[in-house]
PDB file of C-alpha atoms in Angstrom:
ATOM      1  CA  MET A   6     -17.655 -23.300   0.636  1.00 46.00           C
ATOM      2  CA  ASN A   7     -18.407 -19.418  -0.052  1.00 46.00           C
ATOM      3  CA  PRO A   8     -16.264 -18.659  -3.088  1.00 48.00           C
ATOM      4  CA  LEU A   9     -16.538 -14.833  -1.751  1.00 47.00           C
ATOM      5  CA  GLN A  10     -15.373 -15.135   1.981  1.00 49.00           C
ATOM      6  CA  SER A  11     -12.622 -13.295   3.394  1.00 51.00           C
ATOM      7  CA  GLN A  12     -10.106 -15.995   3.108  1.00 56.00           C
ATOM      8  CA  THR A  13     -10.518 -17.654  -0.052  1.00 60.00           C
ATOM      9  CA  THR A  14      -7.905 -19.064  -1.608  1.00 61.00           C
ATOM     10  CA  ALA A  15      -7.081 -19.383  -5.542  1.00 60.00           C
ATOM     11  CA  THR A  16      -6.896 -22.899  -5.477  1.00 63.00           C
ATOM     12  CA  GLN A  17     -10.270 -23.077  -3.511  1.00 66.00           C
ATOM     13  CA  LEU A  18     -11.803 -20.681  -6.120  1.00 65.00           C
ATOM     14  CA  ILE A  19     -10.621 -22.288  -8.988  1.00 61.00           C
ATOM     15  CA  ARG A  20     -11.892 -25.643  -7.787  1.00 64.00           C
ATOM     16  CA  TYR A  21     -15.095 -24.413  -6.646  1.00 64.00           C
ATOM     17  CA  VAL A  22     -15.931 -22.817 -10.454  1.00 61.00           C
ATOM     18  CA  CYS A  23     -14.547 -26.556 -12.358  1.00 60.00           C
ATOM     19  CA  PRO A  24     -14.381 -29.145  -9.484  1.00 57.00           C
ATOM     20  CA  ALA A  25     -13.445 -31.903 -12.095  1.00 53.00           C
ATOM     21  CA  ILE A  26     -10.563 -30.094 -13.644  1.00 52.00           C
ATOM     22  CA  ARG A  27      -6.843 -30.049 -12.482  1.00 53.00           C
ATOM     23  CA  PHE A  28      -5.192 -26.405 -12.416  1.00 49.00           C
ATOM     24  CA  GLN A  29      -1.962 -25.089 -11.895  1.00 51.00           C
ATOM     25  CA  THR A  30      -2.814 -21.728 -10.530  1.00 52.00           C
ATOM     26  CA  GLY A  31      -0.341 -18.718  -8.945  1.00 52.00           C
ATOM     27  CA  VAL A  32      -0.926 -15.244  -7.529  1.00 50.00           C
ATOM     28  CA  ALA A  33       0.646 -12.075  -8.388  1.00 49.00           C
ATOM     29  CA  LEU A  34       0.324  -8.620  -6.658  1.00 47.00           C
ATOM     30  CA  GLY A  35       1.164  -6.552 -10.069  1.00 48.00           C
ATOM     31  CA  LEU A  36       4.762  -6.981  -9.436  1.00 44.00           C
ATOM     32  CA  PRO A  37       7.087 -10.019 -10.827  1.00 46.00           C
ATOM     33  CA  SER A  38       8.746 -10.008  -7.507  1.00 42.00           C
ATOM     34  CA  ALA A  39       5.617 -10.509  -5.442  1.00 47.00           C
ATOM     35  CA  ALA A  40       4.809 -13.733  -6.525  1.00 47.00           C
ATOM     36  CA  ARG A  41       2.772 -15.645  -3.988  1.00 51.00           C
ATOM     37  CA  THR A  42       1.508 -18.928  -3.408  1.00 53.00           C
ATOM     38  CA  ALA A  43      -1.702 -20.342  -4.681  1.00 52.00           C
ATOM     39  CA  THR A  44      -2.603 -21.219  -0.714  1.00 55.00           C
ATOM     40  CA  GLU A  45      -2.503 -17.740   0.266  1.00 58.00           C
ATOM     41  CA  ALA A  46      -5.688 -15.843   0.647  1.00 61.00           C
ATOM     42  CA  LEU A  47      -6.903 -13.710  -2.363  1.00 60.00           C
ATOM     43  CA  GLU A  48      -7.199  -9.840  -1.768  1.00 60.00           C
ATOM     44  CA  LEU A  49      -8.011  -6.894  -3.622  1.00 57.00           C
ATOM     45  CA  GLY A  50      -5.528  -6.628  -6.379  1.00 58.00           C
ATOM     46  CA  HIS A  51      -4.392 -10.026  -6.362  1.00 63.00           C
ATOM     47  CA  ARG A  52      -3.970 -11.194 -10.137  1.00 66.00           C
ATOM     48  CA  ILE A  53      -4.426 -14.711 -10.506  1.00 68.00           C
ATOM     49  CA  LEU A  54      -2.798 -17.229 -13.062  1.00 70.00           C
ATOM     50  CA  VAL A  55      -4.323 -20.157 -14.326  1.00 69.00           C
ATOM     51  CA  VAL A  56      -3.186 -22.617 -16.577  1.00 70.00           C
ATOM     52  CA  GLY A  57      -5.520 -25.371 -17.797  1.00 69.00           C
ATOM     53  CA  PRO A  58      -8.030 -26.380 -20.647  1.00 73.00           C
ATOM     54  CA  ALA A  59      -9.014 -23.335 -22.800  1.00 74.00           C
ATOM     55  CA  GLN A  60     -12.431 -24.243 -22.901  1.00 74.00           C
ATOM     56  CA  LYS A  61     -12.700 -24.016 -18.840  1.00 73.00           C
ATOM     57  CA  LEU A  62     -10.350 -21.324 -18.631  1.00 73.00           C
ATOM     58  CA  GLN A  63     -12.774 -19.179 -20.214  1.00 75.00           C
ATOM     59  CA  GLU A  64     -15.371 -20.252 -17.878  1.00 74.00           C
ATOM     60  CA  ILE A  65     -13.120 -19.268 -14.888  1.00 71.00           C
ATOM     61  CA  SER A  66     -12.622 -15.855 -16.982  1.00 73.00           C
ATOM     62  CA  ALA A  67     -15.770 -15.392 -17.092  1.00 71.00           C
ATOM     63  CA  TYR A  68     -16.668 -16.191 -13.258  1.00 70.00           C
ATOM     64  CA  LEU A  69     -13.507 -13.790 -12.272  1.00 67.00           C
ATOM     65  CA  SER A  70     -14.572 -11.074 -14.619  1.00 64.00           C
ATOM     66  CA  ASP A  71     -11.081 -10.965 -15.611  1.00 58.00           C
ATOM     67  CA  SER A  72     -10.858  -7.199 -15.315  1.00 60.00           C
ATOM     68  CA  SER A  73      -8.877  -4.899 -13.057  1.00 59.00           C
ATOM     69  CA  LYS A  74     -11.763  -2.364 -13.529  1.00 57.00           C
ATOM     70  CA  GLY A  75     -12.383  -1.606  -9.591  1.00 57.00           C
ATOM     71  CA  LEU A  76      -8.490  -2.215  -8.749  1.00 55.00           C
ATOM     72  CA  THR A  77      -7.902   1.345  -8.815  1.00 60.00           C
ATOM     73  CA  ASP A  78     -11.246   2.365  -7.405  1.00 69.00           C
ATOM     74  CA  ILE A  79     -11.084   4.308  -3.946  1.00 74.00           C
ATOM     75  CA  ASN A  80     -13.798   4.076  -1.621  1.00 78.00           C
ATOM     76  CA  PRO A  81     -14.203   7.731  -0.891  1.00 84.00           C
ATOM     77  CA  VAL A  82     -16.298   7.261   2.174  1.00 87.00           C
ATOM     78  CA  ALA A  83     -14.264   4.587   3.606  1.00 86.00           C
ATOM     79  CA  LEU A  84     -11.522   7.483   2.924  1.00 85.00           C
ATOM     80  CA  GLY A  85     -13.036  10.150   4.500  1.00 90.00           C
ATOM     81  CA  LEU A  86     -14.011   8.130   7.549  1.00 91.00           C
ATOM     82  CA  GLY A  87     -10.617   7.281   8.485  1.00 90.00           C
ATOM     83  CA  LEU A  88      -9.015  10.911   7.609  1.00 91.00           C
ATOM     84  CA  SER A  89     -11.839  12.336   9.669  1.00 95.00           C
ATOM     85  CA  THR A  90     -11.484   9.642  12.522  1.00 94.00           C
ATOM     86  CA  GLY A  91      -7.994  10.302  12.531  1.00 94.00           C
ATOM     87  CA  ILE A  92      -7.683  13.310  12.763  1.00 94.00           C
ATOM     88  CA  PHE A  93     -10.325  13.470  16.059  1.00 95.00           C
ATOM     89  CA  VAL A  94      -7.866  10.606  17.453  1.00 94.00           C
ATOM     90  CA  GLY A  95      -5.067  12.426  17.161  1.00 93.00           C
ATOM     91  CA  HIS A  96      -6.604  15.801  18.623  1.00 94.00           C
ATOM     92  CA  VAL A  97      -7.651  13.815  21.938  1.00 94.00           C
ATOM     93  CA  ALA A  98      -5.738  14.970  24.867  1.00 93.00           C
ATOM     94  CA  VAL A  99      -4.523  11.985  27.146  1.00 90.00           C
ATOM     95  CA  PRO A 100      -3.841  13.021  30.693  1.00 91.00           C
ATOM     96  CA  LEU A 101      -0.229  12.698  32.481  1.00 90.00           C
ATOM     97  CA  HIS A 102       0.299  11.861  35.771  1.00 88.00           C
ATOM     98  CA  GLY A 103       1.874  15.249  36.802  1.00 85.00           C
ATOM     99  CA  GLY A 104      -1.137  17.174  35.471  1.00 85.00           C
ATOM    100  CA  GLY A 105      -0.204  17.795  31.890  1.00 89.00           C
ATOM    101  CA  SER A 106      -1.442  15.997  28.628  1.00 91.00           C
ATOM    102  CA  PHE A 107      -0.318  14.980  24.965  1.00 90.00           C
ATOM    103  CA  ASN A 108      -2.024  14.309  21.957  1.00 91.00           C
ATOM    104  CA  LEU A 109      -0.681  12.326  19.031  1.00 90.00           C
ATOM    105  CA  GLY A 110      -1.347  14.972  16.534  1.00 91.00           C
ATOM    106  CA  ALA A 111      -3.634  14.745  13.209  1.00 90.00           C
ATOM    107  CA  ALA A 112      -0.741  12.972  11.224  1.00 89.00           C
ATOM    108  CA  ALA A 113      -0.301  10.550  13.734  1.00 91.00           C
ATOM    109  CA  GLY A 114      -3.674   9.434  14.301  1.00 93.00           C
ATOM    110  CA  VAL A 115      -4.734   9.222  10.987  1.00 91.00           C
ATOM    111  CA  LEU A 116      -1.495   7.183  10.563  1.00 90.00           C
ATOM    112  CA  LEU A 117      -2.970   5.335  13.546  1.00 94.00           C
ATOM    113  CA  VAL A 118      -6.282   4.953  12.354  1.00 93.00           C
ATOM    114  CA  ALA A 119      -5.040   3.765   8.699  1.00 89.00           C
ATOM    115  CA  LEU A 120      -2.965   1.227  10.030  1.00 89.00           C
ATOM    116  CA  VAL A 121      -5.986  -0.093  12.345  1.00 91.00           C
ATOM    117  CA  MET A 122      -8.835   0.160   8.799  1.00 88.00           C
ATOM    118  CA  GLY A 123      -5.804  -1.450   6.636  1.00 83.00           C
ATOM    119  CA  GLY A 124      -5.535  -4.209   8.817  1.00 83.00           C
ATOM    120  CA  MET A 125      -8.956  -4.922   9.138  1.00 83.00           C
ATOM    121  CA  GLY A 126      -9.742  -5.083   5.636  1.00 78.00           C
ATOM    122  CA  ARG A 127     -13.219  -3.843   5.832  1.00 79.00           C
ATOM    123  CA  ILE A 128     -16.177  -2.511   8.221  1.00 83.00           C
ATOM    124  CA  GLY A 129     -19.476  -4.732   7.352  1.00 82.00           C
ATOM    125  CA  SER A 130     -19.354  -4.468   3.877  1.00 79.00           C
ATOM    126  CA  MET A 131     -17.167  -1.107   3.611  1.00 82.00           C
ATOM    127  CA  ILE A 132     -13.886  -1.994   2.170  1.00 79.00           C
ATOM    128  CA  THR A 133     -11.219  -0.266   4.105  1.00 81.00           C
ATOM    129  CA  ALA A 134      -7.980  -1.404   2.474  1.00 77.00           C
ATOM    130  CA  LEU A 135      -6.585   0.867  -0.219  1.00 75.00           C
ATOM    131  CA  PRO A 136      -5.805  -1.223  -3.852  1.00 73.00           C
ATOM    132  CA  HIS A 137      -2.569  -1.093  -4.697  1.00 72.00           C
ATOM    133  CA  SER A 138      -1.934   1.361  -7.564  1.00 74.00           C
ATOM    134  CA  ALA A 139      -4.063   3.453  -5.256  1.00 77.00           C
ATOM    135  CA  ASN A 140      -1.852   2.852  -2.398  1.00 78.00           C
ATOM    136  CA  ALA A 141       1.479   3.541  -4.333  1.00 82.00           C
ATOM    137  CA  VAL A 142       0.209   6.865  -5.970  1.00 84.00           C
ATOM    138  CA  LEU A 143      -0.381   8.141  -2.362  1.00 82.00           C
ATOM    139  CA  ALA A 144       2.855   7.166  -1.190  1.00 86.00           C
ATOM    140  CA  GLU A 145       4.346   9.124  -4.028  1.00 92.00           C
ATOM    141  CA  LEU A 146       2.199  11.888  -3.746  1.00 91.00           C
ATOM    142  CA  GLY A 147       2.992  12.058   0.141  1.00 87.00           C
ATOM    143  CA  LEU A 148       6.840  11.811  -0.792  1.00 91.00           C
ATOM    144  CA  LEU A 149       6.827  14.466  -3.133  1.00 93.00           C
ATOM    145  CA  LEU A 150       5.136  16.523  -0.466  1.00 91.00           C
ATOM    146  CA  PHE A 151       7.253  15.858   2.215  1.00 90.00           C
ATOM    147  CA  LEU A 152      10.352  16.768  -0.209  1.00 89.00           C
ATOM    148  CA  ALA A 153       8.972  19.980  -1.515  1.00 90.00           C
ATOM    149  CA  GLN A 154       8.313  20.975   2.208  1.00 88.00           C
ATOM    150  CA  ALA A 155      12.037  20.099   3.337  1.00 86.00           C
ATOM    151  CA  GLY A 156      13.362  21.805   0.294  1.00 84.00           C
ATOM    152  CA  THR A 157      11.471  24.960   1.126  1.00 85.00           C
ATOM    153  CA  ASN A 158      12.551  25.346   4.737  1.00 81.00           C
ATOM    154  CA  ALA A 159      16.436  24.495   3.483  1.00 80.00           C
ATOM    155  CA  GLY A 160      16.132  27.094   0.998  1.00 78.00           C
ATOM    156  CA  SER A 161      16.478  29.859   2.921  1.00 76.00           C
ATOM    157  CA  GLN A 162      19.276  28.584   5.113  1.00 79.00           C
ATOM    158  CA  ILE A 163      21.360  27.824   2.066  1.00 76.00           C
ATOM    159  CA  THR A 164      21.657  31.056   0.406  1.00 77.00           C
ATOM    160  CA  ALA A 165      23.072  31.968   4.168  1.00 78.00           C
ATOM    161  CA  ALA A 166      25.715  28.973   3.823  1.00 76.00           C
ATOM    162  CA  PHE A 167      26.669  30.163   0.517  1.00 76.00           C
ATOM    163  CA  THR A 168      27.278  33.943   1.031  1.00 80.00           C
ATOM    164  CA  GLY A 169      29.147  33.183   4.354  1.00 80.00           C
ATOM    165  CA  GLY A 170      31.760  30.665   3.183  1.00 78.00           C
ATOM    166  CA  GLN A 171      30.633  27.729   3.700  1.00 76.00           C
ATOM    167  CA  TRP A 172      29.707  26.369   0.191  1.00 81.00           C
ATOM    168  CA  TRP A 173      33.043  24.305   0.119  1.00 84.00           C
ATOM    169  CA  LYS A 174      31.900  22.213   3.199  1.00 84.00           C
ATOM    170  CA  ILE A 175      28.466  21.864   1.460  1.00 82.00           C
ATOM    171  CA  GLY A 176      30.356  20.538  -1.574  1.00 87.00           C
ATOM    172  CA  LEU A 177      32.658  18.377   0.536  1.00 91.00           C
ATOM    173  CA  LEU A 178      29.830  16.508   2.006  1.00 91.00           C
ATOM    174  CA  GLY A 179      27.722  16.014  -0.748  1.00 90.00           C
ATOM    175  CA  MET A 180      31.024  14.374  -3.071  1.00 94.00           C
ATOM    176  CA  PHE A 181      31.500  12.164   0.224  1.00 94.00           C
ATOM    177  CA  ILE A 182      27.541  11.318   0.311  1.00 94.00           C
ATOM    178  CA  THR A 183      27.693  10.309  -3.351  1.00 94.00           C
ATOM    179  CA  HIS A 184      30.941   8.428  -3.078  1.00 93.00           C
ATOM    180  CA  ALA A 185      30.043   6.306  -0.112  1.00 93.00           C
ATOM    181  CA  LEU A 186      26.640   5.777  -1.896  1.00 92.00           C
ATOM    182  CA  ALA A 187      28.402   4.799  -5.255  1.00 92.00           C
ATOM    183  CA  VAL A 188      30.789   2.213  -3.292  1.00 92.00           C
ATOM    184  CA  LEU A 189      28.664   0.598  -0.986  1.00 89.00           C
ATOM    185  CA  GLY A 190      25.352   0.490  -3.400  1.00 73.00           C
TER     186      GLY A 190
END
């Protein structure tokens, strides 16, 4: 068994390092609620919890490097390749039956390529999956940019609503949504 193959589980890896010792293993994704079983395949970002004899734990720790270094590293080649391929795919015109055509657009093309590359995990020796921490940062950044753009577009229209006498409807709607969320939430 190659301990570094793509479908290696935590149990297989520990048995490879110390075959004669009995261990209890578990895998976590960085969040307490995301506990996994030791029979699932290990992926970048998984943390392995091992309970066993102290002298063997040091051997396992040395083998696995016991470090989160590399978990936040983004492969710039894979990221650039994914972005450029996604933009290209998004701009490819797909002909329609009536003589027209459509394209996905840059955002949908990048999303489609990102889903494919993330699902593959690697292309040759290039890792295409984003680490969990980098994925969380990019998701937050994307949400922030979306909210900033939506707020900028709505800002010009809200002035007209307040000066046109529509402010009481906006306030009433805000109170209704807040109360509904408080009751249902």
